[in-house]
């Protein structure tokens, strides 16, 4: 396939190569850690932002949550929890269905939102058609959106944890999404 010379595609390819290099380095570092079994996992976000400083426009984070099994054994019954900070201006949406609509699921990359706690800032999700993640396999919850309005100052971290039968206490993402903006009131001029 011929390489494109379009600046956007060149930048996208460079970012994909950089991500693969980082994942390889992380895998090597984790492989050196003492571990009593061959079960290892990395969870991470990828994201892009459209930040607005106009009071009448929303800002947007478009992201994906990835689970990478870098161990030698399958991860059984995977699920994730994405948490928004308390009292934040952030709203979350994504391609998932609720437990009550589970019978309508048909696709291979479908995710189900289920209730684990009454906390409305926690989004518990599990893949519908995947009950295990094989060694060297990555599964992803893709294209979620976090929106907020720039009409006031805000700060917070969007965190994530991966759960499975082997890691019932959860494994945190290696790169939480940190957002912080200070809104400066425009001074009136006379």
C-alpha positions as YAML, in Angstrom:
chain: A
units: angstrom
residues:
- id: 1
  name: UNK
  ca: [0.00, 0.00, 0.00]
- id: 2
  name: UNK
  ca: [1.57, 3.35, -0.99]
- id: 3
  name: UNK
  ca: [2.29, 5.79, 1.78]
- id: 4
  name: UNK
  ca: [0.24, 8.94, 1.75]
- id: 5
  name: UNK
  ca: [1.83, 12.33, 1.92]
- id: 6
  name: UNK
  ca: [-1.21, 14.01, 3.43]
- id: 7
  name: UNK
  ca: [-0.04, 15.79, 6.64]
- id: 8
  name: UNK
  ca: [-2.94, 14.41, 8.68]
- id: 9
  name: UNK
  ca: [-2.22, 10.81, 7.68]
- id: 10
  name: UNK
  ca: [1.50, 11.26, 8.31]
- id: 11
  name: UNK
  ca: [0.79, 12.61, 11.81]
- id: 12
  name: UNK
  ca: [-1.73, 9.82, 12.51]
- id: 13
  name: UNK
  ca: [0.77, 7.15, 11.43]
- id: 14
  name: UNK
  ca: [3.46, 8.73, 13.61]
- id: 15
  name: UNK
  ca: [1.12, 8.71, 16.63]
- id: 16
  name: UNK
  ca: [0.16, 5.07, 16.01]
- id: 17
  name: UNK
  ca: [3.83, 4.09, 15.79]
- id: 18
  name: UNK
  ca: [4.58, 6.03, 18.97]
- id: 19
  name: UNK
  ca: [1.71, 4.26, 20.79]
- id: 20
  name: UNK
  ca: [3.00, 0.84, 19.69]
- id: 21
  name: UNK
  ca: [6.52, 1.75, 20.86]
- id: 22
  name: UNK
  ca: [5.19, 2.86, 24.26]
- id: 23
  name: UNK
  ca: [3.15, -0.33, 24.63]
- id: 24
  name: UNK
  ca: [6.19, -2.44, 23.82]
- id: 25
  name: UNK
  ca: [8.29, -0.56, 26.41]
- id: 26
  name: UNK
  ca: [5.56, -0.88, 29.05]
- id: 27
  name: UNK
  ca: [5.22, -4.59, 28.34]
- id: 28
  name: UNK
  ca: [8.98, -5.07, 28.79]
- id: 29
  name: UNK
  ca: [8.95, -3.14, 32.09]
- id: 30
  name: UNK
  ca: [5.99, -5.10, 33.44]
- id: 31
  name: UNK
  ca: [7.63, -8.35, 32.35]
- id: 32
  name: UNK
  ca: [10.55, -7.53, 34.67]
- id: 33
  name: UNK
  ca: [8.30, -7.11, 37.71]
- id: 34
  name: UNK
  ca: [8.14, -10.03, 40.14]
- id: 35
  name: UNK
  ca: [4.85, -11.84, 39.71]
- id: 36
  name: UNK
  ca: [3.61, -15.11, 41.13]
- id: 37
  name: UNK
  ca: [1.69, -16.07, 37.99]
- id: 38
  name: UNK
  ca: [1.63, -15.44, 34.27]
- id: 39
  name: UNK
  ca: [-1.42, -13.17, 34.33]
- id: 40
  name: UNK
  ca: [-0.66, -9.57, 33.40]
- id: 41
  name: UNK
  ca: [-2.74, -6.76, 31.96]
- id: 42
  name: UNK
  ca: [-2.31, -3.14, 30.86]
- id: 43
  name: UNK
  ca: [-5.26, -0.78, 30.60]
- id: 44
  name: UNK
  ca: [-4.96, 2.62, 28.95]
- id: 45
  name: UNK
  ca: [-6.95, 5.45, 27.37]
- id: 46
  name: UNK
  ca: [-6.42, 6.98, 23.97]
- id: 47
  name: UNK
  ca: [-8.09, 10.33, 23.49]
- id: 48
  name: UNK
  ca: [-8.37, 13.44, 21.40]
- id: 49
  name: UNK
  ca: [-9.76, 16.81, 22.45]
- id: 50
  name: UNK
  ca: [-11.70, 19.70, 20.97]
- id: 51
  name: UNK
  ca: [-11.40, 22.40, 23.62]
- id: 52
  name: UNK
  ca: [-13.61, 25.45, 23.27]
- id: 53
  name: UNK
  ca: [-13.04, 28.73, 25.06]
- id: 54
  name: UNK
  ca: [-16.29, 30.15, 23.71]
- id: 55
  name: UNK
  ca: [-18.94, 30.26, 26.43]
- id: 56
  name: UNK
  ca: [-21.67, 29.12, 24.03]
- id: 57
  name: UNK
  ca: [-19.84, 26.01, 22.79]
- id: 58
  name: UNK
  ca: [-19.12, 22.67, 24.42]
- id: 59
  name: UNK
  ca: [-15.71, 21.09, 24.75]
- id: 60
  name: UNK
  ca: [-15.29, 17.45, 23.81]
- id: 61
  name: UNK
  ca: [-13.00, 14.55, 24.62]
- id: 62
  name: UNK
  ca: [-13.34, 11.59, 22.28]
- id: 63
  name: UNK
  ca: [-11.71, 8.54, 23.80]
- id: 64
  name: UNK
  ca: [-11.27, 4.79, 23.86]
- id: 65
  name: UNK
  ca: [-10.44, 2.41, 26.71]
- id: 66
  name: UNK
  ca: [-8.11, -0.47, 25.84]
- id: 67
  name: UNK
  ca: [-7.37, -3.69, 27.73]
- id: 68
  name: UNK
  ca: [-4.16, -5.43, 26.64]
- id: 69
  name: UNK
  ca: [-3.46, -8.94, 27.94]
- id: 70
  name: UNK
  ca: [0.34, -9.10, 28.06]
- id: 71
  name: UNK
  ca: [0.38, -12.30, 30.09]
- id: 72
  name: UNK
  ca: [0.47, -15.96, 29.12]
- id: 73
  name: UNK
  ca: [-3.05, -16.85, 30.31]
- id: 74
  name: UNK
  ca: [-6.52, -15.71, 29.19]
- id: 75
  name: UNK
  ca: [-8.24, -13.01, 31.26]
- id: 76
  name: UNK
  ca: [-11.68, -14.33, 32.19]
- id: 77
  name: UNK
  ca: [-14.90, -12.30, 32.41]
- id: 78
  name: UNK
  ca: [-13.42, -8.84, 31.75]
- id: 79
  name: UNK
  ca: [-15.21, -5.64, 32.70]
- id: 80
  name: UNK
  ca: [-14.24, -1.99, 33.14]
- id: 81
  name: UNK
  ca: [-15.25, 0.95, 35.29]
- id: 82
  name: UNK
  ca: [-14.79, 4.50, 34.00]
- id: 83
  name: UNK
  ca: [-15.23, 7.08, 36.74]
- id: 84
  name: UNK
  ca: [-15.90, 10.80, 36.38]
- id: 85
  name: UNK
  ca: [-14.96, 13.13, 39.25]
- id: 86
  name: UNK
  ca: [-17.66, 14.10, 41.75]
- id: 87
  name: UNK
  ca: [-19.37, 17.46, 41.13]
- id: 88
  name: UNK
  ca: [-17.70, 17.88, 37.76]
- id: 89
  name: UNK
  ca: [-19.22, 19.53, 34.69]
- id: 90
  name: UNK
  ca: [-18.41, 16.42, 32.61]
- id: 91
  name: UNK
  ca: [-21.08, 14.29, 30.96]
- id: 92
  name: UNK
  ca: [-20.29, 10.83, 29.59]
- id: 93
  name: UNK
  ca: [-21.80, 8.99, 26.64]
- id: 94
  name: UNK
  ca: [-20.77, 6.02, 24.58]
- id: 95
  name: UNK
  ca: [-21.88, 3.08, 22.49]
- id: 96
  name: UNK
  ca: [-23.33, 0.71, 25.06]
- id: 97
  name: UNK
  ca: [-26.70, -0.66, 26.04]
- id: 98
  name: UNK
  ca: [-28.24, -0.99, 29.48]
- id: 99
  name: UNK
  ca: [-28.86, -4.32, 31.20]
- id: 100
  name: UNK
  ca: [-32.61, -4.13, 30.54]
- id: 101
  name: UNK
  ca: [-32.02, -3.98, 26.78]
- id: 102
  name: UNK
  ca: [-29.52, -6.84, 26.65]
- id: 103
  name: UNK
  ca: [-31.73, -9.06, 24.48]
- id: 104
  name: UNK
  ca: [-31.36, -6.57, 21.60]
- id: 105
  name: UNK
  ca: [-27.55, -6.97, 21.37]
- id: 106
  name: UNK
  ca: [-26.28, -8.46, 18.16]
- id: 107
  name: UNK
  ca: [-22.84, -7.05, 17.29]
- id: 108
  name: UNK
  ca: [-19.40, -8.44, 18.08]
- id: 109
  name: UNK
  ca: [-18.13, -5.19, 19.64]
- id: 110
  name: UNK
  ca: [-21.18, -4.49, 21.78]
- id: 111
  name: UNK
  ca: [-20.72, -3.35, 25.38]
- id: 112
  name: UNK
  ca: [-23.25, -3.66, 28.18]
- id: 113
  name: UNK
  ca: [-23.60, -1.11, 30.97]
- id: 114
  name: UNK
  ca: [-24.49, -2.79, 34.24]
- id: 115
  name: UNK
  ca: [-25.12, -1.54, 37.77]
- id: 116
  name: UNK
  ca: [-22.54, -2.38, 40.38]
- id: 117
  name: UNK
  ca: [-22.94, 0.67, 42.63]
- id: 118
  name: UNK
  ca: [-25.51, 3.46, 42.88]
- id: 119
  name: UNK
  ca: [-22.79, 6.02, 42.02]
- id: 120
  name: UNK
  ca: [-23.94, 7.81, 38.85]
- id: 121
  name: UNK
  ca: [-20.37, 8.90, 38.08]
- id: 122
  name: UNK
  ca: [-19.28, 5.28, 37.58]
- id: 123
  name: UNK
  ca: [-19.81, 3.58, 34.24]
- id: 124
  name: UNK
  ca: [-19.50, -0.21, 34.63]
- id: 125
  name: UNK
  ca: [-19.20, -1.91, 31.26]
- id: 126
  name: UNK
  ca: [-18.45, -5.37, 29.93]
- id: 127
  name: UNK
  ca: [-18.11, -6.76, 26.43]
- id: 128
  name: UNK
  ca: [-21.13, -8.80, 25.41]
- id: 129
  name: UNK
  ca: [-19.55, -11.34, 23.09]
- id: 130
  name: UNK
  ca: [-16.15, -11.67, 24.82]
- id: 131
  name: UNK
  ca: [-15.84, -13.71, 28.01]
- id: 132
  name: UNK
  ca: [-12.05, -13.89, 27.81]
- id: 133
  name: UNK
  ca: [-9.10, -11.92, 26.47]
- id: 134
  name: UNK
  ca: [-6.42, -14.18, 25.04]
- id: 135
  name: UNK
  ca: [-2.67, -13.56, 25.54]
- id: 136
  name: UNK
  ca: [-1.42, -10.66, 23.37]
- id: 137
  name: UNK
  ca: [-5.01, -9.65, 22.56]
- id: 138
  name: UNK
  ca: [-6.39, -6.12, 22.96]
- id: 139
  name: UNK
  ca: [-10.08, -5.36, 23.33]
- id: 140
  name: UNK
  ca: [-11.41, -1.82, 23.34]
- id: 141
  name: UNK
  ca: [-14.42, 0.20, 24.40]
- id: 142
  name: UNK
  ca: [-14.22, 2.75, 21.61]
- id: 143
  name: UNK
  ca: [-15.44, 6.24, 20.84]
- id: 144
  name: UNK
  ca: [-16.87, 7.34, 24.16]
- id: 145
  name: UNK
  ca: [-17.46, 11.07, 24.58]
- id: 146
  name: UNK
  ca: [-16.94, 13.36, 27.54]
- id: 147
  name: UNK
  ca: [-18.52, 16.81, 27.11]
- id: 148
  name: UNK
  ca: [-18.43, 19.95, 29.21]
- id: 149
  name: UNK
  ca: [-19.13, 23.65, 28.95]
- id: 150
  name: UNK
  ca: [-16.33, 26.18, 29.45]
- id: 151
  name: UNK
  ca: [-18.53, 28.59, 31.43]
- id: 152
  name: UNK
  ca: [-16.74, 27.90, 34.71]
- id: 153
  name: UNK
  ca: [-13.42, 26.63, 36.00]
- id: 154
  name: UNK
  ca: [-13.07, 22.89, 36.20]
- id: 155
  name: UNK
  ca: [-10.55, 20.24, 37.07]
- id: 156
  name: UNK
  ca: [-10.72, 16.53, 37.40]
- id: 157
  name: UNK
  ca: [-9.41, 13.15, 36.41]
- id: 158
  name: UNK
  ca: [-11.32, 10.54, 34.47]
- id: 159
  name: UNK
  ca: [-10.06, 7.23, 35.79]
- id: 160
  name: UNK
  ca: [-10.56, 3.66, 34.75]
- id: 161
  name: UNK
  ca: [-10.12, 0.18, 36.20]
- id: 162
  name: UNK
  ca: [-10.08, -3.21, 34.52]
- id: 163
  name: UNK
  ca: [-11.59, -6.17, 36.33]
- id: 164
  name: UNK
  ca: [-11.60, -9.88, 35.57]
- id: 165
  name: UNK
  ca: [-11.65, -13.15, 37.50]
- id: 166
  name: UNK
  ca: [-7.89, -12.89, 38.05]
- id: 167
  name: UNK
  ca: [-7.99, -9.20, 39.15]
- id: 168
  name: UNK
  ca: [-11.12, -8.78, 41.24]
- id: 169
  name: UNK
  ca: [-9.71, -5.67, 42.95]
- id: 170
  name: UNK
  ca: [-9.12, -4.03, 39.58]
- id: 171
  name: UNK
  ca: [-6.10, -2.76, 37.67]
- id: 172
  name: UNK
  ca: [-5.94, 1.02, 37.12]
- id: 173
  name: UNK
  ca: [-5.35, 2.58, 33.73]
- id: 174
  name: UNK
  ca: [-1.78, 3.74, 33.26]
- id: 175
  name: UNK
  ca: [-2.87, 7.16, 31.97]
- id: 176
  name: UNK
  ca: [-5.97, 8.76, 33.52]
- id: 177
  name: UNK
  ca: [-7.43, 11.67, 31.55]
- id: 178
  name: UNK
  ca: [-6.68, 14.86, 33.49]
- id: 179
  name: UNK
  ca: [-8.57, 18.03, 32.60]
- id: 180
  name: UNK
  ca: [-8.07, 21.43, 34.18]
- id: 181
  name: UNK
  ca: [-9.08, 24.88, 32.95]
- id: 182
  name: UNK
  ca: [-9.29, 28.14, 34.84]
- id: 183
  name: UNK
  ca: [-12.04, 30.37, 33.54]
- id: 184
  name: UNK
  ca: [-11.10, 34.04, 33.69]
- id: 185
  name: UNK
  ca: [-13.99, 36.45, 33.80]
- id: 186
  name: UNK
  ca: [-13.72, 39.11, 31.12]
- id: 187
  name: UNK
  ca: [-13.17, 42.48, 32.68]
- id: 188
  name: UNK
  ca: [-15.63, 45.16, 31.72]
- id: 189
  name: UNK
  ca: [-14.08, 48.12, 29.99]
- id: 190
  name: UNK
  ca: [-15.52, 51.55, 30.35]
...
